[in-house]
JSON list of C-alpha atoms in Angstrom, two decimals:
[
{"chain": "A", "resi": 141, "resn": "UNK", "atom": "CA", "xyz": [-81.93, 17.95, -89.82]},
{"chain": "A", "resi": 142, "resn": "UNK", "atom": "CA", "xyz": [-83.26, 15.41, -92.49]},
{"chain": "A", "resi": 143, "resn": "UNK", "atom": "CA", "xyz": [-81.05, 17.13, -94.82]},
{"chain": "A", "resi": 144, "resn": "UNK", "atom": "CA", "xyz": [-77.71, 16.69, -92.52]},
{"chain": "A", "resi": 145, "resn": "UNK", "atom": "CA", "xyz": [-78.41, 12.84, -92.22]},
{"chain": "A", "resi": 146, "resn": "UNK", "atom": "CA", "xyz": [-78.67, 12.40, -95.81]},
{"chain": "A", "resi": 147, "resn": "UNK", "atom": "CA", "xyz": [-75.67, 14.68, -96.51]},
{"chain": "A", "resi": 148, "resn": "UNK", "atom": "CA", "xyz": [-73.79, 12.11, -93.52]},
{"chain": "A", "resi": 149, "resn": "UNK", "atom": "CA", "xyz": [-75.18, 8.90, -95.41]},
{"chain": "A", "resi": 150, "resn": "UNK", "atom": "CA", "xyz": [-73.92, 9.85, -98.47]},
{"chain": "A", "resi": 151, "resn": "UNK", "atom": "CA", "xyz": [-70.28, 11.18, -96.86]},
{"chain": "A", "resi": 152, "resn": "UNK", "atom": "CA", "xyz": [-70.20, 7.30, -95.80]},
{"chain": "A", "resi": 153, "resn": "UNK", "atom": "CA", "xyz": [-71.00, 5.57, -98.81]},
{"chain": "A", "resi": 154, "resn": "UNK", "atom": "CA", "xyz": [-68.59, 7.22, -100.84]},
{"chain": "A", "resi": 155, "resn": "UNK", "atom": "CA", "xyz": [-66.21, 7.08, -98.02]},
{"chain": "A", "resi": 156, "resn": "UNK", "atom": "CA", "xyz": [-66.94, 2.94, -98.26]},
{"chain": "A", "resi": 157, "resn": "UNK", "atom": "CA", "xyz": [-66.58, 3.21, -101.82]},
{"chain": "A", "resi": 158, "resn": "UNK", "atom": "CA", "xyz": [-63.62, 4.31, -102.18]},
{"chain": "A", "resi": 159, "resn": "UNK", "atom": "CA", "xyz": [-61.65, 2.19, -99.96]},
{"chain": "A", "resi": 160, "resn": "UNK", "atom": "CA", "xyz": [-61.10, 4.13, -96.68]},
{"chain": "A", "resi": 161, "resn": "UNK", "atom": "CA", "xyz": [-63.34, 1.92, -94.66]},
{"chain": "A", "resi": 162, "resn": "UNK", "atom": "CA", "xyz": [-62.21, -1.47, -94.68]},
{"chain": "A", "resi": 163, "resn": "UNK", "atom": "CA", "xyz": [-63.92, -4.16, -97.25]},
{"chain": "A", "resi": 164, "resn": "UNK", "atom": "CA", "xyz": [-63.24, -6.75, -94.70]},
{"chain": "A", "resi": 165, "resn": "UNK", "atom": "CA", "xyz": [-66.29, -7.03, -92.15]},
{"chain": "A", "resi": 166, "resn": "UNK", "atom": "CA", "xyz": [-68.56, -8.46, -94.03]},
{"chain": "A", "resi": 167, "resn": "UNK", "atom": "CA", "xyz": [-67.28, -11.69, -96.23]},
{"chain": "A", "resi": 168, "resn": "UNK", "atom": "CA", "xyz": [-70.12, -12.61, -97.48]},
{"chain": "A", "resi": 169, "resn": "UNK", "atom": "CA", "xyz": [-71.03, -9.38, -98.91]},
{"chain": "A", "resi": 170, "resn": "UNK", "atom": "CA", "xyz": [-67.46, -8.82, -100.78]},
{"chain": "A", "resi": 171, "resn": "UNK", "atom": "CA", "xyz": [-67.21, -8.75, -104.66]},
{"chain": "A", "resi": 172, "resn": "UNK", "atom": "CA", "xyz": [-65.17, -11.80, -105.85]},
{"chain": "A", "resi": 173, "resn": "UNK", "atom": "CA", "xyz": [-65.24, -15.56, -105.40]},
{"chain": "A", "resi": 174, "resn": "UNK", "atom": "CA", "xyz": [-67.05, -16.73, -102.31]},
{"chain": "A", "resi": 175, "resn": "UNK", "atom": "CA", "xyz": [-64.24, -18.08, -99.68]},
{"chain": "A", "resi": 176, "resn": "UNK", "atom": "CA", "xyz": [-65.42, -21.53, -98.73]},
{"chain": "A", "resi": 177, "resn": "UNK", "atom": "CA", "xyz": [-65.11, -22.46, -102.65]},
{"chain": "A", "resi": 178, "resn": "UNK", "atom": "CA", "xyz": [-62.24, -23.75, -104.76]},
{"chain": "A", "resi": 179, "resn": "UNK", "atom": "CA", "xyz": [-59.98, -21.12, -106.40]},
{"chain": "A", "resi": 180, "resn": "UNK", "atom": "CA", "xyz": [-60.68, -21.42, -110.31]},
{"chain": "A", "resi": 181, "resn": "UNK", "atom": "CA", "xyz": [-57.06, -22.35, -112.04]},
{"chain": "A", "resi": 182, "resn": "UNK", "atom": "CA", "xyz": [-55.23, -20.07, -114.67]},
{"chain": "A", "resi": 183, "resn": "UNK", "atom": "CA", "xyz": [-52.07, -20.22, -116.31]},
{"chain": "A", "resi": 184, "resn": "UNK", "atom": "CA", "xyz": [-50.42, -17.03, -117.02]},
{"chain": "A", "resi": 185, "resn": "UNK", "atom": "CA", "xyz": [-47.05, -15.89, -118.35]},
{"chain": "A", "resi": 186, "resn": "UNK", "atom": "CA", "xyz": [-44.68, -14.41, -116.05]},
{"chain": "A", "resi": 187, "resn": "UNK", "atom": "CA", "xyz": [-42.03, -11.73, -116.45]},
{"chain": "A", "resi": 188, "resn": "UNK", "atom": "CA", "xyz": [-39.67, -14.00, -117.60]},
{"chain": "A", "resi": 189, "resn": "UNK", "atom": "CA", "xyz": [-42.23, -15.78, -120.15]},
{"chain": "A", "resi": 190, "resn": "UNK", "atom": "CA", "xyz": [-43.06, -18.78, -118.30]},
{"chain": "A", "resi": 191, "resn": "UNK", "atom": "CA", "xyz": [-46.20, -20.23, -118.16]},
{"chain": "A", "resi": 192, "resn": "UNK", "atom": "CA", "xyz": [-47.39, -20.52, -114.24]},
{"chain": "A", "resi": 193, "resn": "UNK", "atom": "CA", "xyz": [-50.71, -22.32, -113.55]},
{"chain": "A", "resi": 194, "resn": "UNK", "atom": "CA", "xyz": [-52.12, -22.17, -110.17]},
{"chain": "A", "resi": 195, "resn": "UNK", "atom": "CA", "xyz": [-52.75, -25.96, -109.89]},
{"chain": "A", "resi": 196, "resn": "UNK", "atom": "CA", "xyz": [-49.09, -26.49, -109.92]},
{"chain": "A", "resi": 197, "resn": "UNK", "atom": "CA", "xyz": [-48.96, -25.01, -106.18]},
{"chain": "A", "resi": 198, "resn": "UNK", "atom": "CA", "xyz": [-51.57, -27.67, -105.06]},
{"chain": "A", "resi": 199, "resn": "UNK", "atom": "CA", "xyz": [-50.48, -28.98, -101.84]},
{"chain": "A", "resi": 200, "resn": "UNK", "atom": "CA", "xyz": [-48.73, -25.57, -100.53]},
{"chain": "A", "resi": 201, "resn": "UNK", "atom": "CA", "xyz": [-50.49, -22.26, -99.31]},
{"chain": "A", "resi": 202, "resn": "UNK", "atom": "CA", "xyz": [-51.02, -19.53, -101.91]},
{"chain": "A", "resi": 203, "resn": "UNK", "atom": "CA", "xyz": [-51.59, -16.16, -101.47]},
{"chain": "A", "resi": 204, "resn": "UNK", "atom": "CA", "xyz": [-53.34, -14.98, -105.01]},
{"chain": "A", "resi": 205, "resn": "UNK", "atom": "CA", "xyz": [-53.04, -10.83, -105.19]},
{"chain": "A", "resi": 206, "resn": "UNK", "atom": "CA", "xyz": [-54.43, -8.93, -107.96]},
{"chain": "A", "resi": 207, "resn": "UNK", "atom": "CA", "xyz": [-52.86, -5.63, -108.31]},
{"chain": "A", "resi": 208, "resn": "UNK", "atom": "CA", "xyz": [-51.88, -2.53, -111.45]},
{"chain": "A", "resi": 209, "resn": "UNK", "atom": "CA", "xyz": [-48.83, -1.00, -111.23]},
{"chain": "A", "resi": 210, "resn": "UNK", "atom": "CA", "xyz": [-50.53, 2.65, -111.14]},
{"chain": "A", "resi": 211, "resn": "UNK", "atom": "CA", "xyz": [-52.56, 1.37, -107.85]},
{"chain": "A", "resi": 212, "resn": "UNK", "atom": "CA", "xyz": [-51.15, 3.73, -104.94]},
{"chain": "A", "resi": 213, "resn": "UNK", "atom": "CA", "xyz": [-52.53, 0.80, -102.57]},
{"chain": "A", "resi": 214, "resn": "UNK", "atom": "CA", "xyz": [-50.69, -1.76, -104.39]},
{"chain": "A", "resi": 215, "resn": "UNK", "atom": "CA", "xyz": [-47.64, 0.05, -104.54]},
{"chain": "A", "resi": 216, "resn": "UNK", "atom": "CA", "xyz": [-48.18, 0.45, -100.56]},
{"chain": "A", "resi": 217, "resn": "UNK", "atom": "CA", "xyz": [-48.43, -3.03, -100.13]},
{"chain": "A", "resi": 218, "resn": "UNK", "atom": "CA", "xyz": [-46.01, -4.44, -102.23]},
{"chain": "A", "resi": 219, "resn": "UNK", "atom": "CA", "xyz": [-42.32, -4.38, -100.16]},
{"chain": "A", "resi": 220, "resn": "UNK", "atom": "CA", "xyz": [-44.94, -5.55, -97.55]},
{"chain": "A", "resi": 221, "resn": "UNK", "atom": "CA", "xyz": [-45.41, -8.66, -99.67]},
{"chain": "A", "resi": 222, "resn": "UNK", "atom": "CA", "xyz": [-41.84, -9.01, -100.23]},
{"chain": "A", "resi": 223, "resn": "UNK", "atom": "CA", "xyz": [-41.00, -8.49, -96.07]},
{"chain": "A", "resi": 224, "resn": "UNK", "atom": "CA", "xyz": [-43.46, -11.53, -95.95]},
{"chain": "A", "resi": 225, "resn": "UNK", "atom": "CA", "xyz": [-42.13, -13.51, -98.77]},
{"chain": "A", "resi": 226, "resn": "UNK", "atom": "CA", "xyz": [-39.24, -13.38, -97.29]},
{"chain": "A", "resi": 227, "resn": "UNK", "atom": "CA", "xyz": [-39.61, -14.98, -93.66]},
{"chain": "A", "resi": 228, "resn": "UNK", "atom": "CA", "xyz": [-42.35, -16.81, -95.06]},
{"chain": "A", "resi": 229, "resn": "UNK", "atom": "CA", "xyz": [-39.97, -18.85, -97.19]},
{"chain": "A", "resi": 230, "resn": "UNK", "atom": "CA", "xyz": [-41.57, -22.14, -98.62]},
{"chain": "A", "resi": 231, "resn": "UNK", "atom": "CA", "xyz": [-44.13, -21.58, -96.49]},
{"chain": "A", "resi": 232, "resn": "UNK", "atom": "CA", "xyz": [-46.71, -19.34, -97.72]},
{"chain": "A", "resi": 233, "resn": "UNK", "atom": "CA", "xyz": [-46.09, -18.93, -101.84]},
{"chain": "A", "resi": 234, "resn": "UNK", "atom": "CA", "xyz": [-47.14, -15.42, -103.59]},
{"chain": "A", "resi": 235, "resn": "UNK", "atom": "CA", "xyz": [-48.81, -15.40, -106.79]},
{"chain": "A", "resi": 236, "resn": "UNK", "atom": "CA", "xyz": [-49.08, -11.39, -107.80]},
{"chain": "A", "resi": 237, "resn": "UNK", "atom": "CA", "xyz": [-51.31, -10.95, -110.87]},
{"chain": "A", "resi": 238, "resn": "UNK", "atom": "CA", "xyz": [-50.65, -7.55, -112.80]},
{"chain": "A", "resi": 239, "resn": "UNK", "atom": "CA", "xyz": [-54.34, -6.84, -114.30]},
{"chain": "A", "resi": 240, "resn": "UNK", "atom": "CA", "xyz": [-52.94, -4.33, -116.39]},
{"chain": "A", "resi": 241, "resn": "UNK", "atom": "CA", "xyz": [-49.67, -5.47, -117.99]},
{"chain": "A", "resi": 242, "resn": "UNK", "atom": "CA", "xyz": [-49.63, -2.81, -120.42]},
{"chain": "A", "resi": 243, "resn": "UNK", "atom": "CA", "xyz": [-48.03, -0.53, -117.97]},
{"chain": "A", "resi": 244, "resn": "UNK", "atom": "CA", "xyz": [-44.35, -1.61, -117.73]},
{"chain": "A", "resi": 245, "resn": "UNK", "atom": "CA", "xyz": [-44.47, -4.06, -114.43]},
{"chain": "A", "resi": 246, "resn": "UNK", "atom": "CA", "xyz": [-41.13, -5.10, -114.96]},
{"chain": "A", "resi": 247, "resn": "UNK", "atom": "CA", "xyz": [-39.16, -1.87, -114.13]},
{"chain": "A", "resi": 248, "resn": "UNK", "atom": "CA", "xyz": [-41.43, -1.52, -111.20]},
{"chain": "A", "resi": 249, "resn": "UNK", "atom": "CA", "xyz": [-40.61, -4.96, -109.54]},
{"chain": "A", "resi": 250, "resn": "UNK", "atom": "CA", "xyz": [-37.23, -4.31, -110.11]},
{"chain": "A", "resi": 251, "resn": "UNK", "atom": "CA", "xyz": [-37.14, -1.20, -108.28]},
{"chain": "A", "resi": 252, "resn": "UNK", "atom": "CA", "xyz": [-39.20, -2.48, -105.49]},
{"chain": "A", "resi": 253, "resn": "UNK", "atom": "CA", "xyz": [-36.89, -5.52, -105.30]},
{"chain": "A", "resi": 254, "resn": "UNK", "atom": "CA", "xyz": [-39.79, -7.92, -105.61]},
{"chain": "A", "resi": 255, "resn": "UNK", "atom": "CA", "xyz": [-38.95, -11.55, -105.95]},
{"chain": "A", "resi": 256, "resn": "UNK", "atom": "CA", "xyz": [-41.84, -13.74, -105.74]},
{"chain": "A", "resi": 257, "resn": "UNK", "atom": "CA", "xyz": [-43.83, -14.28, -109.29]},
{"chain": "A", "resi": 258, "resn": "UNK", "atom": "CA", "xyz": [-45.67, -11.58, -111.24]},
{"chain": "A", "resi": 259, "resn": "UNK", "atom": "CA", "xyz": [-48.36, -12.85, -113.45]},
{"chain": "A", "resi": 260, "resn": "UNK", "atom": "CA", "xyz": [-49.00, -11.08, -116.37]},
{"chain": "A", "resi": 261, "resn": "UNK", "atom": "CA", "xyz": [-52.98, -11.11, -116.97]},
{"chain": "A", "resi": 262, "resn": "UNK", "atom": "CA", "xyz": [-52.75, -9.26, -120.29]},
{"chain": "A", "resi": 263, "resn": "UNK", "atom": "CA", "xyz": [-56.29, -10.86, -121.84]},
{"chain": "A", "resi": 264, "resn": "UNK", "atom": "CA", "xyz": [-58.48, -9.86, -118.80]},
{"chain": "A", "resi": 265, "resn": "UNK", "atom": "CA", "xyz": [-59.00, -13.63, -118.11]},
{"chain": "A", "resi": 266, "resn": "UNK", "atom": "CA", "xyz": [-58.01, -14.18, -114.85]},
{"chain": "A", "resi": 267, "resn": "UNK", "atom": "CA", "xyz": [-59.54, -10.57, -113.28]},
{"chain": "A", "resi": 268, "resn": "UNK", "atom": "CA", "xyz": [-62.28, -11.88, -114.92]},
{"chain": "A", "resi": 269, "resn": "UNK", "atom": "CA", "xyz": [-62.61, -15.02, -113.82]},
{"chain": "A", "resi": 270, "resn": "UNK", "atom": "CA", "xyz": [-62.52, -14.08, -110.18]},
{"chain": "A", "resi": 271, "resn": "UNK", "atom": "CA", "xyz": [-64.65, -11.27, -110.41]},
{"chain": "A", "resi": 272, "resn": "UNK", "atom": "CA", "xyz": [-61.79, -8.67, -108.94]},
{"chain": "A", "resi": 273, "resn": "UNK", "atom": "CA", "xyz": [-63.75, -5.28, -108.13]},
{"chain": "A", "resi": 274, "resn": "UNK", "atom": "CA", "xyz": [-61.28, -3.24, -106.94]},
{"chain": "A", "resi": 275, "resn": "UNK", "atom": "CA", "xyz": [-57.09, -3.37, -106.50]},
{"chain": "A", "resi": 276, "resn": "UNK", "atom": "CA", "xyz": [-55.33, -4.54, -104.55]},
{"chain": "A", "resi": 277, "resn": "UNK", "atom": "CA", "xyz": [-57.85, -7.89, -103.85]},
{"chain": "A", "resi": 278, "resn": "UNK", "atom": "CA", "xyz": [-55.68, -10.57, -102.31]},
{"chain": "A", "resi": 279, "resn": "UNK", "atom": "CA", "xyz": [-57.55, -14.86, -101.68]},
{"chain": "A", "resi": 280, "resn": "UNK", "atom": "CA", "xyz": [-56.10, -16.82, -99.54]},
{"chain": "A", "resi": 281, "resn": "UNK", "atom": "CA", "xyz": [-56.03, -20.50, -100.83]},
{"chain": "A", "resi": 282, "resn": "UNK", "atom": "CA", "xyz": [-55.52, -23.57, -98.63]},
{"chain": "A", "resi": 283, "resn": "UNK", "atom": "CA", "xyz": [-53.35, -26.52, -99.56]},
{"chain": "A", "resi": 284, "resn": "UNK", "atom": "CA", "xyz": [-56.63, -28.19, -101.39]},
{"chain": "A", "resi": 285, "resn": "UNK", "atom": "CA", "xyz": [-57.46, -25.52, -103.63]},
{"chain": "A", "resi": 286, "resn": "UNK", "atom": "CA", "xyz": [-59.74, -23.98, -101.11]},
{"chain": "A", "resi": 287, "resn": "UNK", "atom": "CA", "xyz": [-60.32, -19.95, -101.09]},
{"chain": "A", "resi": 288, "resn": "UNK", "atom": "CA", "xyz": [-60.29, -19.91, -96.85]},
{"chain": "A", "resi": 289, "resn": "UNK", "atom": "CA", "xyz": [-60.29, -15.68, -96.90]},
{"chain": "A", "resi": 290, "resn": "UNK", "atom": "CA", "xyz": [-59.74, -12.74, -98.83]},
{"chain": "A", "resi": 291, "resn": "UNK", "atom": "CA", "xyz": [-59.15, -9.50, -98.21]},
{"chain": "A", "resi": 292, "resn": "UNK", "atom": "CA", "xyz": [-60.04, -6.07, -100.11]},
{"chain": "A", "resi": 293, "resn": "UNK", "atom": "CA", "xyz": [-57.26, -3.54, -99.56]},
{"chain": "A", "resi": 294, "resn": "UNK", "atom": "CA", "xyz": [-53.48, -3.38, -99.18]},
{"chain": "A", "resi": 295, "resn": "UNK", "atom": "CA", "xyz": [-52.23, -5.11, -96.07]},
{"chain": "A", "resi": 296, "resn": "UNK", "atom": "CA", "xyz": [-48.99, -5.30, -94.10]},
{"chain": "A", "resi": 297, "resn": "UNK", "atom": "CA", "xyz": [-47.07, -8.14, -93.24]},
{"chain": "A", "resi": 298, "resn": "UNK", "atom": "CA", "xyz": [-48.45, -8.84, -90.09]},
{"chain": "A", "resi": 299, "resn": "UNK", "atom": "CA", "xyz": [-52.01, -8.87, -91.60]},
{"chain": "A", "resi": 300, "resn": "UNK", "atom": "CA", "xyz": [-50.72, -11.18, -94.00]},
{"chain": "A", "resi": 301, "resn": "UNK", "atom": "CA", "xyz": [-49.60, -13.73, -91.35]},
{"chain": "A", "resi": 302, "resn": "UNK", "atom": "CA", "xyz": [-52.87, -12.96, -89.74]},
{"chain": "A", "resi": 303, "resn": "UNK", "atom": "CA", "xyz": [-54.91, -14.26, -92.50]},
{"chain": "A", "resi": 304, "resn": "UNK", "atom": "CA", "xyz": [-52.90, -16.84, -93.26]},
{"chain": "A", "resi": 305, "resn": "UNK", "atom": "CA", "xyz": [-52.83, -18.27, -90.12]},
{"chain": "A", "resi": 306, "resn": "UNK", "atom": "CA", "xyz": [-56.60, -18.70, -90.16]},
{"chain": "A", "resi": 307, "resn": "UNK", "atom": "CA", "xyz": [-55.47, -21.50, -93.07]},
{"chain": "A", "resi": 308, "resn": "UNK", "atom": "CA", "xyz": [-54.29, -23.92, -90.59]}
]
């Protein structure tokens, strides 16, 4: 009996671990920047070779993803990021930061038909800097620079308007 309740804990911390229970119930306890604190700036290169710093979106909603283009989560998500890029207009902006840029982003986007930025974080900095754990890892920053959620997993669009409503 002992036995079969160890073998069951251990079934559902590896089940945690790997990202088949949701991150999300606890805030507190998540990897990462605390929400309730300001979002650390960065200025990365996009595909293009533009420099992008997040301070430059002060005064508008961001939604700050980290993602690698061999994540099967992030691939999930991403035409869900587009759907809400898209009705979101001005609204909501999309900063996507590719932790590993070595892989070739750019024929990825372009397949998915992604059109809001990709950040290239080819130096580690930014991952770094925010402490991302696991893939995708998406804050949620408020007008003043404010991390008001974040979520650990790859969300649909209605999630996305979900959390971001919790902004206002």
């Amino acid at each position: 009996m002992v036995r079969k309740l160890i073998n069951l804990m251990a079934f559902l911390l590896l089940v945690h671990i790997s990202g088949l229970l949701p991150l999300n119930a606890a805030k507190a306890d998540l990897p990462g920047l605390a929400v309730g604190t300001e979002a650390l700036d960065f200025q990365l290169k996009d595909l293009q070779g533009q420099s992008v710093k997040l301070s430059d979106f002060r005064g508008k909603k961001v939604m700050l993803n980290f993602w690698a283009p061999w994540c099967p989560p992030c691939k999930q998500e991403m035409p869900e990021m587009q759907k809400f890029h898209e009705a979101a207009g001005n609204e909501i902006s999309i900063l996507a930061v590719n932790i590993d840029p070595q892989y070739n982003s750019a024929k990825f986007i372009e397949k998915m038909g992604i059109t809001f930025p990709i950040l290239l974080d080819g130096k580690d900095e930014v991952n770094t800097k925010y402490k991302v754990m696991t893939v995708p890892t998406t804050y949620f920053i408020d007008e003043k620079g404010i991390i008001r959620d974040k979520y650990l997993s790859a969300m649909e669009a209605e999630t996305m308007w979900e959390m971001t409503e919790k902004m206002k």
